CSV table of C-alpha atoms in Angstrom, one decimal:
chain,number,residue,atom,x,y,z
A,1,ASP,CA,-0.1,-0.4,-0.1
A,2,ARG,CA,2.8,2.8,0.7
A,3,LEU,CA,4.8,1.7,-3.2
A,4,ARG,CA,1.4,2.7,-4.6
A,5,SER,CA,0.6,5.7,-1.9
A,6,ARG,CA,3.7,6.7,-2.9
A,7,GLY,CA,3.1,6.5,-6.3
A,8,LEU,CA,0.1,7.4,-7.1
A,9,GLY,CA,1.6,11.2,-5.0
A,10,ASP,CA,3.7,11.1,-7.8
A,11,VAL,CA,1.7,10.8,-10.5
A,12,TYR,CA,0.2,13.3,-8.6
A,13,LYS,CA,2.9,15.9,-8.7
A,14,ARG,CA,3.8,15.1,-12.0
A,15,GLN,CA,0.2,16.2,-13.3
A,16,ILE,CA,0.2,19.4,-11.6
A,17,LYS,CA,3.9,20.1,-13.1
A,18,GLU,CA,2.3,19.8,-16.4
A,19,GLN,CA,-0.1,21.9,-16.2
A,20,GLU,CA,2.1,24.3,-14.6
A,21,ARG,CA,4.3,24.6,-17.8
A,22,ALA,CA,0.8,24.0,-19.9
A,23,ALA,CA,-0.5,27.4,-17.8
A,24,LYS,CA,3.0,29.1,-18.9
A,25,GLU,CA,3.7,28.2,-22.4
A,26,LYS,CA,-0.2,29.3,-22.7
A,27,ALA,CA,0.3,32.7,-20.7
A,28,LYS,CA,3.8,32.9,-23.3
A,29,GLU,CA,2.1,32.0,-26.1
A,30,LYS,CA,-1.1,35.1,-25.1
A,31,GLU,CA,2.2,37.5,-24.4
A,32,ARG,CA,3.7,36.8,-28.3
A,33,ILE,CA,0.6,37.3,-29.6
A,34,ALA,CA,-0.2,40.6,-27.8
A,35,ARG,CA,3.3,41.7,-29.6
A,36,GLU,CA,3.1,40.4,-32.6
A,37,LYS,CA,-1.0,43.1,-32.5
A,38,ALA,CA,0.5,45.6,-31.2
A,39,ARG,CA,3.0,45.8,-33.6
A,40,ALA,CA,0.5,45.2,-36.5
A,41,LYS,CA,-1.6,47.9,-35.3
A,42,ALA,CA,1.6,50.6,-35.4
A,43,LYS,CA,2.8,49.1,-38.5
A,44,GLU,CA,-0.7,50.2,-39.4
A,45,GLN,CA,-0.6,53.5,-37.4
A,46,GLU,CA,2.1,54.4,-39.5
A,47,ARG,CA,0.6,53.9,-43.3
A,48,LEU,CA,-2.1,55.9,-42.3
A,49,ALA,CA,0.2,58.5,-40.6
A,50,ARG,CA,1.8,58.9,-44.2
A,51,GLU,CA,-1.7,58.6,-46.1
A,52,ARG,CA,-3.1,61.4,-44.4
A,53,ALA,CA,0.4,63.2,-44.9
A,54,LYS,CA,0.9,62.2,-48.5
A,55,ALA,CA,-2.7,63.6,-49.3
A,56,LYS,CA,-2.5,66.9,-47.5
A,57,GLU,CA,0.8,67.5,-49.1
A,58,GLU,CA,-1.3,67.3,-52.7
A,59,LYS,CA,-3.8,69.2,-51.2
A,60,LEU,CA,-1.4,72.3,-51.1
A,61,LYS,CA,-0.1,71.0,-54.4
A,62,ALA,CA,-3.5,70.8,-55.4
A,63,ASN,CA,-3.7,74.6,-54.0
A,64,LYS,CA,-1.0,76.9,-55.2
A,65,THR,CA,-1.7,74.7,-59.2
A,66,ALA,CA,-5.4,76.4,-58.7
A,67,LYS,CA,-3.9,79.5,-57.6
A,68,ASN,CA,-0.6,80.2,-59.9
A,69,GLY,CA,-2.9,79.1,-62.6
């Protein structure tokens, strides 16, 4: 009985360790995905800012041409 009980204890300990490891891996994956999303969002914001700046520049050029034309 004593040996069997010790064996079950080891099984439970191993299960707990495996669950903890899986939880840590899941948390790391969530962090990685969050970082990836943040990078993608920042990249998109930069793209939009460039697009707005370009549109503003083109509008200024068009106004300048209209005034000079």
